[in-house]
PDB file of C-alpha atoms and ligand atoms in Angstrom:
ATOM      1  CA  UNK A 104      26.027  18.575 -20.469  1.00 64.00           C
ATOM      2  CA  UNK A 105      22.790  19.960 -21.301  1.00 69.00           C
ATOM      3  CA  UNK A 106      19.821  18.686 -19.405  1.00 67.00           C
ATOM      4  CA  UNK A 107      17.507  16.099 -21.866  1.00 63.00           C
ATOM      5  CA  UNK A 108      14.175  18.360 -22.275  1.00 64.00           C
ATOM      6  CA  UNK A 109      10.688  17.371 -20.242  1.00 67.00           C
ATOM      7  CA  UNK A 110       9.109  14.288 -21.773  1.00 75.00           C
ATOM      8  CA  UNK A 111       6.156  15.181 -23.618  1.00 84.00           C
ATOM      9  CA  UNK A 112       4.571  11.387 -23.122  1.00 92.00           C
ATOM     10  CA  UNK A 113       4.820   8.199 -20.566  1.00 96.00           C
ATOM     11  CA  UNK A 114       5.285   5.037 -22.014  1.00 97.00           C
ATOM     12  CA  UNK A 115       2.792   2.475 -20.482  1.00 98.00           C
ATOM     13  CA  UNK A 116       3.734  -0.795 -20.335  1.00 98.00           C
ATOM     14  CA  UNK A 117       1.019  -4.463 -20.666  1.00 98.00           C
ATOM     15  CA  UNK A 118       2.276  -7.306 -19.689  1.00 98.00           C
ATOM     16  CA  UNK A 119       0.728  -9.015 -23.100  1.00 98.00           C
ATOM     17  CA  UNK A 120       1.073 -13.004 -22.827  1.00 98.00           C
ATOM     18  CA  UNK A 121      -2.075 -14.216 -21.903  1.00 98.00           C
ATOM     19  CA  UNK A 122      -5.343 -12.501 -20.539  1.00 97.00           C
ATOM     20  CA  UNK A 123      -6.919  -9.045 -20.759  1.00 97.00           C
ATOM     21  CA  UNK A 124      -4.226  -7.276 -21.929  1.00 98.00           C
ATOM     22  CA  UNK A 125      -6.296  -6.237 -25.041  1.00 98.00           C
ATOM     23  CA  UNK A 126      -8.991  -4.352 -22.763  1.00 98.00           C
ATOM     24  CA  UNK A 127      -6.207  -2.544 -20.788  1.00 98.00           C
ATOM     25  CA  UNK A 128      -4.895  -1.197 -24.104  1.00 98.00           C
ATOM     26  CA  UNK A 129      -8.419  -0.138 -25.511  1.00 97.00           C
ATOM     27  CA  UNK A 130      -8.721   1.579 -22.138  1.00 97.00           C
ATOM     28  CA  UNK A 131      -4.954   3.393 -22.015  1.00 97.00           C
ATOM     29  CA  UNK A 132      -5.780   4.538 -25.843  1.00 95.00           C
ATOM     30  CA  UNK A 133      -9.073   6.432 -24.660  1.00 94.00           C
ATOM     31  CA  UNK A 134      -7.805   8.781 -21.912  1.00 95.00           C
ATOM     32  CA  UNK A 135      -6.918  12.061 -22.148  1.00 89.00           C
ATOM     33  CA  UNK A 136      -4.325  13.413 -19.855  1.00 90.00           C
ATOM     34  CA  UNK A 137      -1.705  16.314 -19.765  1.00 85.00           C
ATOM     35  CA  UNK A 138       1.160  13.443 -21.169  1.00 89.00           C
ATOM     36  CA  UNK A 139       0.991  11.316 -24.342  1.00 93.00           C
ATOM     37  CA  UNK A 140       0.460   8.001 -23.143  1.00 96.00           C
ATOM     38  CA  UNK A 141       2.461   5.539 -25.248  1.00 96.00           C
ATOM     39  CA  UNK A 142       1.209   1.920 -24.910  1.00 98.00           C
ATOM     40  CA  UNK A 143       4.027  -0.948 -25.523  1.00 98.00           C
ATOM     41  CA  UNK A 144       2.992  -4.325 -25.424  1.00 98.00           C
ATOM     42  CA  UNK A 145       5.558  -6.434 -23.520  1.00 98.00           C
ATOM     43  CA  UNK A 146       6.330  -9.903 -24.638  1.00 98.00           C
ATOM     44  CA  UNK A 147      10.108  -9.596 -24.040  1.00 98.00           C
ATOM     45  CA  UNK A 148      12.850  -7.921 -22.167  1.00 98.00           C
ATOM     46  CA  UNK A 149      13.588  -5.109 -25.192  1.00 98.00           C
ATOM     47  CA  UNK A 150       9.647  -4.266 -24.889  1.00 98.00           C
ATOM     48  CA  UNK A 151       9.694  -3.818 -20.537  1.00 98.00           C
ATOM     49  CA  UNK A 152      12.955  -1.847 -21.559  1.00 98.00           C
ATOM     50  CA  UNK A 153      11.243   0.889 -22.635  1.00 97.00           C
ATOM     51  CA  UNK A 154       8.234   1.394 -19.863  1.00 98.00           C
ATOM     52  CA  UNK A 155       8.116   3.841 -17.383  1.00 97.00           C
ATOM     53  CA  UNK A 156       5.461   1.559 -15.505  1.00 98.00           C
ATOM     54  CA  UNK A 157       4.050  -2.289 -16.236  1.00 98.00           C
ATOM     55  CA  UNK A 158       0.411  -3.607 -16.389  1.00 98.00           C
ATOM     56  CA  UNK A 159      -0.069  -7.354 -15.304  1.00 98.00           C
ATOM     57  CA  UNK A 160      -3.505  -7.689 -16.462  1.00 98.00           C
ATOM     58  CA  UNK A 161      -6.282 -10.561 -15.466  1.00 97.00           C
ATOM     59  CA  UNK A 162      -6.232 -13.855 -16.933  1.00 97.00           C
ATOM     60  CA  UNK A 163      -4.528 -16.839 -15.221  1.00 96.00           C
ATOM     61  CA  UNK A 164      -1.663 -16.338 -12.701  1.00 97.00           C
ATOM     62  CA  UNK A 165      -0.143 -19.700 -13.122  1.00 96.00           C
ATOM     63  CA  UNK A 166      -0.100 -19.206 -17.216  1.00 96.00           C
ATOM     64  CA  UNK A 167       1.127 -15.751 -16.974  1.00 97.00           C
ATOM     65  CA  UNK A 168       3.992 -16.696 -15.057  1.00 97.00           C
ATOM     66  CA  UNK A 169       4.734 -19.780 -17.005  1.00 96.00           C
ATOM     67  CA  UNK A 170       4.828 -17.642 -19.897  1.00 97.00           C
ATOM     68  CA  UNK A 171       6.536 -14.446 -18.390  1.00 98.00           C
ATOM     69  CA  UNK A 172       9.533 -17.540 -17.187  1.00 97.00           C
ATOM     70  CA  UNK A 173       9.693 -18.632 -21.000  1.00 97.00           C
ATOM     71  CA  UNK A 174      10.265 -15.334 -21.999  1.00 98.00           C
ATOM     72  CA  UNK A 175      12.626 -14.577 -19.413  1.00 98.00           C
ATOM     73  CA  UNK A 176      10.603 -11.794 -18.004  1.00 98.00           C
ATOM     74  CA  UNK A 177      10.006 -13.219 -14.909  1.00 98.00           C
ATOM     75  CA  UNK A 178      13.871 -11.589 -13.031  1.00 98.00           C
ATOM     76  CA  UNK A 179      13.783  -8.492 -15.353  1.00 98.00           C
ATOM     77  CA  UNK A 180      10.086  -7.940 -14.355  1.00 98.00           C
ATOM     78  CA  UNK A 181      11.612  -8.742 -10.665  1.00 98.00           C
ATOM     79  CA  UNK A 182      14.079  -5.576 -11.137  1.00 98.00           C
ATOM     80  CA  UNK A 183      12.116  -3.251 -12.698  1.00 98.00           C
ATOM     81  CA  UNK A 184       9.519  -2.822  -9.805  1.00 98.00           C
ATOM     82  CA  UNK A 185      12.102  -2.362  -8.091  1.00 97.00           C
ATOM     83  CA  UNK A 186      12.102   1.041  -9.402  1.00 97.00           C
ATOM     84  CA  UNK A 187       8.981   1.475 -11.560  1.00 98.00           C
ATOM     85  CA  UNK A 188       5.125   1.724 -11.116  1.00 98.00           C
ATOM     86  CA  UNK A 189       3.484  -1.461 -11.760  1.00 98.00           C
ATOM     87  CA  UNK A 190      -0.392  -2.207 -11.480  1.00 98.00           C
ATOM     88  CA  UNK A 191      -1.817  -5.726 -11.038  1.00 98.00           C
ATOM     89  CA  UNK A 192      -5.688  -6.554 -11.840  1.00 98.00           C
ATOM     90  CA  UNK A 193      -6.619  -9.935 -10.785  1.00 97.00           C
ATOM     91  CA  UNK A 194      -4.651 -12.259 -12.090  1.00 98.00           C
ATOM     92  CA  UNK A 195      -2.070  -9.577 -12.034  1.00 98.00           C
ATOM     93  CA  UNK A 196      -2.352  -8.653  -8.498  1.00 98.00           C
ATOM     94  CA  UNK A 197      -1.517 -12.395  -7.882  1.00 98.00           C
ATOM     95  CA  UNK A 198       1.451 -12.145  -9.601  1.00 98.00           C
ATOM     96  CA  UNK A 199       2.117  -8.546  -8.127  1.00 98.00           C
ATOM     97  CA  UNK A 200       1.681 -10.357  -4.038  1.00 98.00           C
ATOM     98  CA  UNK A 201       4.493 -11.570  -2.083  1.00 97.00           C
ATOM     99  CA  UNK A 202       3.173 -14.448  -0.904  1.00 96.00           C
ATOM    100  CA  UNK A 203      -0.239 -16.899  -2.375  1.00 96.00           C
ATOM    101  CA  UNK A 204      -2.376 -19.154  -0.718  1.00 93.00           C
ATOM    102  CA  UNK A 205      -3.929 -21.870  -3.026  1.00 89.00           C
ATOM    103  CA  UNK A 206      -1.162 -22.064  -5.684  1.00 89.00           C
ATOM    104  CA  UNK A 207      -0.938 -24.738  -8.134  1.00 82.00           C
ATOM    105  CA  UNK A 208       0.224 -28.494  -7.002  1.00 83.00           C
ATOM    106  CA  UNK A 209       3.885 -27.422  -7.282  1.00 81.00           C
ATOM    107  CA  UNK A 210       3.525 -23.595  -6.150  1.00 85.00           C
ATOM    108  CA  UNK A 211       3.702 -21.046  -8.839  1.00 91.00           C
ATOM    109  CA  UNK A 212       5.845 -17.882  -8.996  1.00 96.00           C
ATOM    110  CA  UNK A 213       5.347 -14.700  -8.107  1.00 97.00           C
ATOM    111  CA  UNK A 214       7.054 -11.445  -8.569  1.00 98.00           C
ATOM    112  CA  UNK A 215       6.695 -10.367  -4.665  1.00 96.00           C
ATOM    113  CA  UNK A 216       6.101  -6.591  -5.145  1.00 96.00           C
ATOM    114  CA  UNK A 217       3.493  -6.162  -2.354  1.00 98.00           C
ATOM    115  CA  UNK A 218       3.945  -7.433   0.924  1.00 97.00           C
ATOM    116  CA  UNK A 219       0.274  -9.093   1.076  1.00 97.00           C
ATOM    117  CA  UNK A 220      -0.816 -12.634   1.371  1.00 96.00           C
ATOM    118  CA  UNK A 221      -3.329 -13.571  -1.123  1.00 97.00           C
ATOM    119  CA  UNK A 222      -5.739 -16.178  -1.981  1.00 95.00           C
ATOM    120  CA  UNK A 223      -6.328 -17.410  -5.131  1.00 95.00           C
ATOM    121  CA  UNK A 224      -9.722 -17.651  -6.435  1.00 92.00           C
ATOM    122  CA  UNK A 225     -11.038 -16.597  -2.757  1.00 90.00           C
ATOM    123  CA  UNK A 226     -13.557 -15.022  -3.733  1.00 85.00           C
ATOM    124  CA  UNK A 227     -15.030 -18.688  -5.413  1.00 81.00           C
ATOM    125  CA  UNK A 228     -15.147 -20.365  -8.772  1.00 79.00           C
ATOM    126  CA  UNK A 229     -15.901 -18.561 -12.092  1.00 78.00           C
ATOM    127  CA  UNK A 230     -20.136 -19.401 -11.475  1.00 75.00           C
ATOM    128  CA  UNK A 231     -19.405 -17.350  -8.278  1.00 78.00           C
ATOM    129  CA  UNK A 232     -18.173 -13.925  -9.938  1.00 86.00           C
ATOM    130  CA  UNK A 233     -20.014 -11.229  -8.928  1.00 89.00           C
ATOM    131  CA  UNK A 234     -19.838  -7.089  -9.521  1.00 92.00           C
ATOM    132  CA  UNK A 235     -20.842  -4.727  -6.961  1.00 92.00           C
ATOM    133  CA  UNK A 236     -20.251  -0.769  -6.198  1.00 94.00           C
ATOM    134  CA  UNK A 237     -17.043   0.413  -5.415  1.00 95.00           C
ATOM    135  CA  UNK A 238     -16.443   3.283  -3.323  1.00 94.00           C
ATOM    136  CA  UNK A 239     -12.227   4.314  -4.282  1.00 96.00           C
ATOM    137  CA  UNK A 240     -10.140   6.644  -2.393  1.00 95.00           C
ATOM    138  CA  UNK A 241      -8.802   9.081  -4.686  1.00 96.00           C
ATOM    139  CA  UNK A 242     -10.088   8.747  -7.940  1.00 96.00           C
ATOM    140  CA  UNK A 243     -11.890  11.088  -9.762  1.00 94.00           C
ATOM    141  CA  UNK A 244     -15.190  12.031  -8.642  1.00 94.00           C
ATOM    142  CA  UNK A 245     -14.847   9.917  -5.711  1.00 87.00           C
ATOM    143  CA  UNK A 246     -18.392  10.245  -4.614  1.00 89.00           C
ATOM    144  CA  UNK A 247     -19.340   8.702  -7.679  1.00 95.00           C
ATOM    145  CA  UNK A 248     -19.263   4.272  -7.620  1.00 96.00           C
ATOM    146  CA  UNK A 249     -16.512   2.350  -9.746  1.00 97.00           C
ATOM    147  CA  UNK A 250     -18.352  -0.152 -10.787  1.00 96.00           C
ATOM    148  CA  UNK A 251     -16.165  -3.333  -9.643  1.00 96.00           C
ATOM    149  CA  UNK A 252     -16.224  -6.847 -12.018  1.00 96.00           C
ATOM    150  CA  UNK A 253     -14.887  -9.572  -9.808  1.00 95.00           C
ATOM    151  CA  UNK A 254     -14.167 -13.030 -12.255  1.00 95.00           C
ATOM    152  CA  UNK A 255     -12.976 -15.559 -10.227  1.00 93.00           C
ATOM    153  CA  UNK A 256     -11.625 -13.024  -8.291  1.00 94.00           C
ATOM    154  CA  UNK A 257      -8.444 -13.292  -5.272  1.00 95.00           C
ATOM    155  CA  UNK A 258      -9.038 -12.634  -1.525  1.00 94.00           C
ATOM    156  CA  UNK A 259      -6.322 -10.144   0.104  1.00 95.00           C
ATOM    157  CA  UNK A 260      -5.799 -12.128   3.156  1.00 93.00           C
ATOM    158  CA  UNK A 261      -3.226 -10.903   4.961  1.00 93.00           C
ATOM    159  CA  UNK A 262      -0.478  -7.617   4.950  1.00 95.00           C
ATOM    160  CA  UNK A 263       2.605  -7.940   5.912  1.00 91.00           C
ATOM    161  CA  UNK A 264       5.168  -5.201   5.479  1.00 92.00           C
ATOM    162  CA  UNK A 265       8.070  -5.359   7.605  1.00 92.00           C
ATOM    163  CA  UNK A 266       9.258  -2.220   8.983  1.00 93.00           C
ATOM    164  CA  UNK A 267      11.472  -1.428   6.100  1.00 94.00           C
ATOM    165  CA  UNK A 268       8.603  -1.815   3.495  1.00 95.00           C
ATOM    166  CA  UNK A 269       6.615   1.342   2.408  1.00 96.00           C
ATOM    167  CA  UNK A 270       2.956   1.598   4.030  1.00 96.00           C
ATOM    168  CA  UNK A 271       0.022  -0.146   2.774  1.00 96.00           C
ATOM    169  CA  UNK A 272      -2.371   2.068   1.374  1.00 97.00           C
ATOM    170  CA  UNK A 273      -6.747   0.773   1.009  1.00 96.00           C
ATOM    171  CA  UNK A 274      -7.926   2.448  -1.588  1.00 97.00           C
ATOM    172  CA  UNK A 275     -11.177   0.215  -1.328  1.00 96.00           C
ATOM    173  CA  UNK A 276     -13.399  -2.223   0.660  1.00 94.00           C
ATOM    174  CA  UNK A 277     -16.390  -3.945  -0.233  1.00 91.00           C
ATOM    175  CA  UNK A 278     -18.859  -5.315   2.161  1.00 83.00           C
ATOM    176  CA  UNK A 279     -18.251  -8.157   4.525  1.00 78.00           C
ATOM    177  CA  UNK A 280     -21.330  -9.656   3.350  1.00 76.00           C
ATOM    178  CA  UNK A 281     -20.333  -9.822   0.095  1.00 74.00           C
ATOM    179  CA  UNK A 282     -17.474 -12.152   0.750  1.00 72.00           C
ATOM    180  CA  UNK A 283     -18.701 -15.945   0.610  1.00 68.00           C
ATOM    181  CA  UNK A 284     -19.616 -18.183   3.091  1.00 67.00           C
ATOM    182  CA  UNK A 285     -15.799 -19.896   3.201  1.00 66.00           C
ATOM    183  CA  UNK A 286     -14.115 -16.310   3.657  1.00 64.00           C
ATOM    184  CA  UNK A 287     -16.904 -15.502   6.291  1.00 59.00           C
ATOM    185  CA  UNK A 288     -15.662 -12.846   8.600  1.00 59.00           C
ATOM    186  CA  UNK A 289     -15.994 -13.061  12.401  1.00 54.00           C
ATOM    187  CA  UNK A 290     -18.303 -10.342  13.446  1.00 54.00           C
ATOM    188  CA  UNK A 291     -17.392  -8.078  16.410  1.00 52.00           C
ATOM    189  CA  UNK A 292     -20.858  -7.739  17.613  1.00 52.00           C
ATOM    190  CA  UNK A 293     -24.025  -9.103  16.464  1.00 50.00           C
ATOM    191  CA  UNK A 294     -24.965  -6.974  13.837  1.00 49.00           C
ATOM    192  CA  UNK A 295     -21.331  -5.885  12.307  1.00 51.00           C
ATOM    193  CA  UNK A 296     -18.375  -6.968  11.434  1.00 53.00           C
ATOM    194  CA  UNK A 297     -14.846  -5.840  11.827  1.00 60.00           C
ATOM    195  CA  UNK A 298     -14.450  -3.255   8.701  1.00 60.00           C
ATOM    196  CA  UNK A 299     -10.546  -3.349   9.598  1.00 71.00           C
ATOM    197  CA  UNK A 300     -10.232  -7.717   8.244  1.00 83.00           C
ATOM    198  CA  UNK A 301      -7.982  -7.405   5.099  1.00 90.00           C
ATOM    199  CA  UNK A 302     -10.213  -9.770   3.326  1.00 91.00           C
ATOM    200  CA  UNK A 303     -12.921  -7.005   2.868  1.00 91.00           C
ATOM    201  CA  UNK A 304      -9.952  -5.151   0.685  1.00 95.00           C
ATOM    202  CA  UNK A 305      -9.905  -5.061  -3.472  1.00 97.00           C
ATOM    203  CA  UNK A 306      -7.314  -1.905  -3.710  1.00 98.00           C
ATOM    204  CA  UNK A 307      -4.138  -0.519  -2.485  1.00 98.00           C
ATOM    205  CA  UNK A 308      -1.159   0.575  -3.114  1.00 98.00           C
ATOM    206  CA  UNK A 309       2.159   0.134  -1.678  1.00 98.00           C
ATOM    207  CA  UNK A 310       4.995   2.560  -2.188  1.00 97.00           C
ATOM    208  CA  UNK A 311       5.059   3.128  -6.514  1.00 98.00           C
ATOM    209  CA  UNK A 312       2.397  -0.105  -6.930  1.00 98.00           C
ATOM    210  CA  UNK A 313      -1.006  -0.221  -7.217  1.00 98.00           C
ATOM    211  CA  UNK A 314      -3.220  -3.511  -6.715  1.00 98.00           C
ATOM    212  CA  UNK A 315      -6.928  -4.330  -7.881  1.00 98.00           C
ATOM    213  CA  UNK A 316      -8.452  -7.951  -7.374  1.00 97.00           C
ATOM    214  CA  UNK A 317     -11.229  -6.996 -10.084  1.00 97.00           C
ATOM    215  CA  UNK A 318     -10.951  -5.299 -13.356  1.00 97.00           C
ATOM    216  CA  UNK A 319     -11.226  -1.916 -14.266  1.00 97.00           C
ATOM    217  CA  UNK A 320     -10.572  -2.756 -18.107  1.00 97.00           C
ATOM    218  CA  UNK A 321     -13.842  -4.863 -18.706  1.00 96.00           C
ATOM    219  CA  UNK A 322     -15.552  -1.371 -17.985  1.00 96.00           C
ATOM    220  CA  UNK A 323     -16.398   1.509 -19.686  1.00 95.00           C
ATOM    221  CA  UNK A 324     -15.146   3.785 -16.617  1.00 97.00           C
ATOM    222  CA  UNK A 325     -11.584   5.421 -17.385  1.00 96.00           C
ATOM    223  CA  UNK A 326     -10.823   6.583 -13.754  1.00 97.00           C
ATOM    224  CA  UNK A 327      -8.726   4.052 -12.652  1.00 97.00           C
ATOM    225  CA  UNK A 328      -6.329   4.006 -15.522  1.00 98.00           C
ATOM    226  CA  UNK A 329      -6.164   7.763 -15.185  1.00 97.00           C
ATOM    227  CA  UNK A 330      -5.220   7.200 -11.051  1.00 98.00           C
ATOM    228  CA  UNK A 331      -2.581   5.077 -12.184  1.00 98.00           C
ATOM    229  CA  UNK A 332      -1.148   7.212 -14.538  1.00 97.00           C
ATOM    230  CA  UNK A 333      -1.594  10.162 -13.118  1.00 95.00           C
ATOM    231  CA  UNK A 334      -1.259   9.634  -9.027  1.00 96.00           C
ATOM    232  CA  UNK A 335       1.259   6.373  -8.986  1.00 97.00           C
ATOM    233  CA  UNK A 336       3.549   7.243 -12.912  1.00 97.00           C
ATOM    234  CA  UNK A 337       3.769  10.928 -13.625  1.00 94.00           C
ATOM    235  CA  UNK A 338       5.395  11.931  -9.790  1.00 93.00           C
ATOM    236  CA  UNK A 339       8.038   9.023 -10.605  1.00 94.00           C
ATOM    237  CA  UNK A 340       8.476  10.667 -14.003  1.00 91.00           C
ATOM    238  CA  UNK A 341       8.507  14.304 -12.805  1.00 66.00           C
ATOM    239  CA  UNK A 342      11.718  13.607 -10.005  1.00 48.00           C
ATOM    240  CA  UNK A 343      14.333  12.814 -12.992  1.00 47.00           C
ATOM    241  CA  UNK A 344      12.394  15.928 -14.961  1.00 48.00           C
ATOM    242  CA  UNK A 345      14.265  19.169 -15.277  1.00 47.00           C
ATOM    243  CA  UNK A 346      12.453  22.019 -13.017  1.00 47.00           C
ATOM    244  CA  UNK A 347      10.508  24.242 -15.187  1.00 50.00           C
ATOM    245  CA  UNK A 348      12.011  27.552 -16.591  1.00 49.00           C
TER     246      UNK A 348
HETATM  247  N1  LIG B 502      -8.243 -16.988 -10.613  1.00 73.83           N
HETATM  248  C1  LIG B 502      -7.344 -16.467 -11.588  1.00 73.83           C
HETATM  249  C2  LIG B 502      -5.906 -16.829 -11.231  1.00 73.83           C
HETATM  250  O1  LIG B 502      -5.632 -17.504 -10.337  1.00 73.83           O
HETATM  251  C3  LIG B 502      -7.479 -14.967 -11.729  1.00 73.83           C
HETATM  252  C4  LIG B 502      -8.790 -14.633 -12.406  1.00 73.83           C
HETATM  253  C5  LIG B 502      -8.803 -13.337 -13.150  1.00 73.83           C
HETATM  254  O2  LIG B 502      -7.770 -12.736 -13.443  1.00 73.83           O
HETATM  255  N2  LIG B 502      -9.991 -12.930 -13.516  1.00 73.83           N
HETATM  256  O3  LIG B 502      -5.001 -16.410 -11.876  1.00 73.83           O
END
């Protein structure tokens, strides 16, 4: 049988039932990268069918899922990370956690793809969003800020892998003192504080998934889709490639 030739594009997936899925796609659209990038807007199984990788974009966690459960997507979402690339902003990195601290009466459901604890709306309520300067590991230009909106934004309290998980990667930290007063962190002497406490983290990845607890598609700054595309989809693309002539 004669290998299937190189792809000449990767098919991006957004998770498009509620939130800024809209702002994800404007962003995808814009860059310009050695692949195609094909955007598919998933509202059903038939759509997620045809992704190489997923977007869960911000919004509302507990709505998301409600909706992703009416549309059945919550198990085939379940399997596909299983294998695929998926990147959760806000909202979406709720979904994306294993386990959630200040769910809904009733709990809510996740999709478990990171081994982190995380707390919804830990950073505060919506009057309480903030932005601030993001240094990121990685991404283009590193030594220049990402520029980091944070809209009722979750707290990364805890990581968890167990010893068969893949490492936990921190792409990014803010400042202690930029966390509020009721996720104040203990400082290890009097003037600093302990730049290892997961709550100072707002991105990492974890074997093929990549986590943000602000969003990188309310601004005009293209380097983190291009990271996810490029760093965490193309080298999952490029294994079932042919080699090159
Ligand atoms: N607090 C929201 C939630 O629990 C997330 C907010 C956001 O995505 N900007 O889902």
């Amino acid at each position: 049988m004669q290998p299937s030739p190189p792809r000449d594009h990767v098919t991006v997936g957004i998770l498009a039932l509620q939130g800024a899925f809209a702002e994800h796609q404007v962003m995808l659209q814009k860059l310009s990268l050695k692949r195609r990038v094909v955007v598919v807007l998933v509202r059903q199984q038939e759509d997620l069918d045809k992704c190489d990788c997923l977007i869960i974009p911000g919004g509302e966690s507990t709505t998301i899922a409600l909706l992703a459960r009416l549309a059945g997507l919550l198990e085939p979402m379940r399997e596909f990370l299983k294998t695929k690339p998926v990147w959760g902003t806000c909202a979406g990195a709720i979904l994306l956690a294993r386990w959630v601290e200040g769910a809904k009466k009733g709990g809510q459901e996740l999709l478990g793809g990171i081994s982190i604890t995380i707390e919804r709306n830990g950073f505060g309520s919506q009057v309480e969003s903030f932005e601030a300067p993001l240094e990121v590991e990685g991404l283009r230009e590193s030594n220049c800020a990402f520029h980091g909106i944070f809209i009722r934004a979750p707290v990364v309290i805890g990581l968890s892998p167990s010893p068969t998980d893949p490492p936990i990667q921190i792409l990014s930290r803010i400042s202690a003192s930029l966390l509020p007063a009721s996720q104040t962190v203990v400082p290890i002497d009097e003037d600093d504080t302990d730049p290892r406490d997961p709550r100072t983290i707002v991105a990492l990845r974890q074997g093929l998934h990549l986590l943000t607890t602000f969003h990188p598609e309310l601004t005009k700054d293209h380097r983190f889709h291009e990271y996810f595309v490029q760093e965490c989809v193309l080298p999952t693309l490029s294994i079932s490639s042919p080699p090159p002539e």
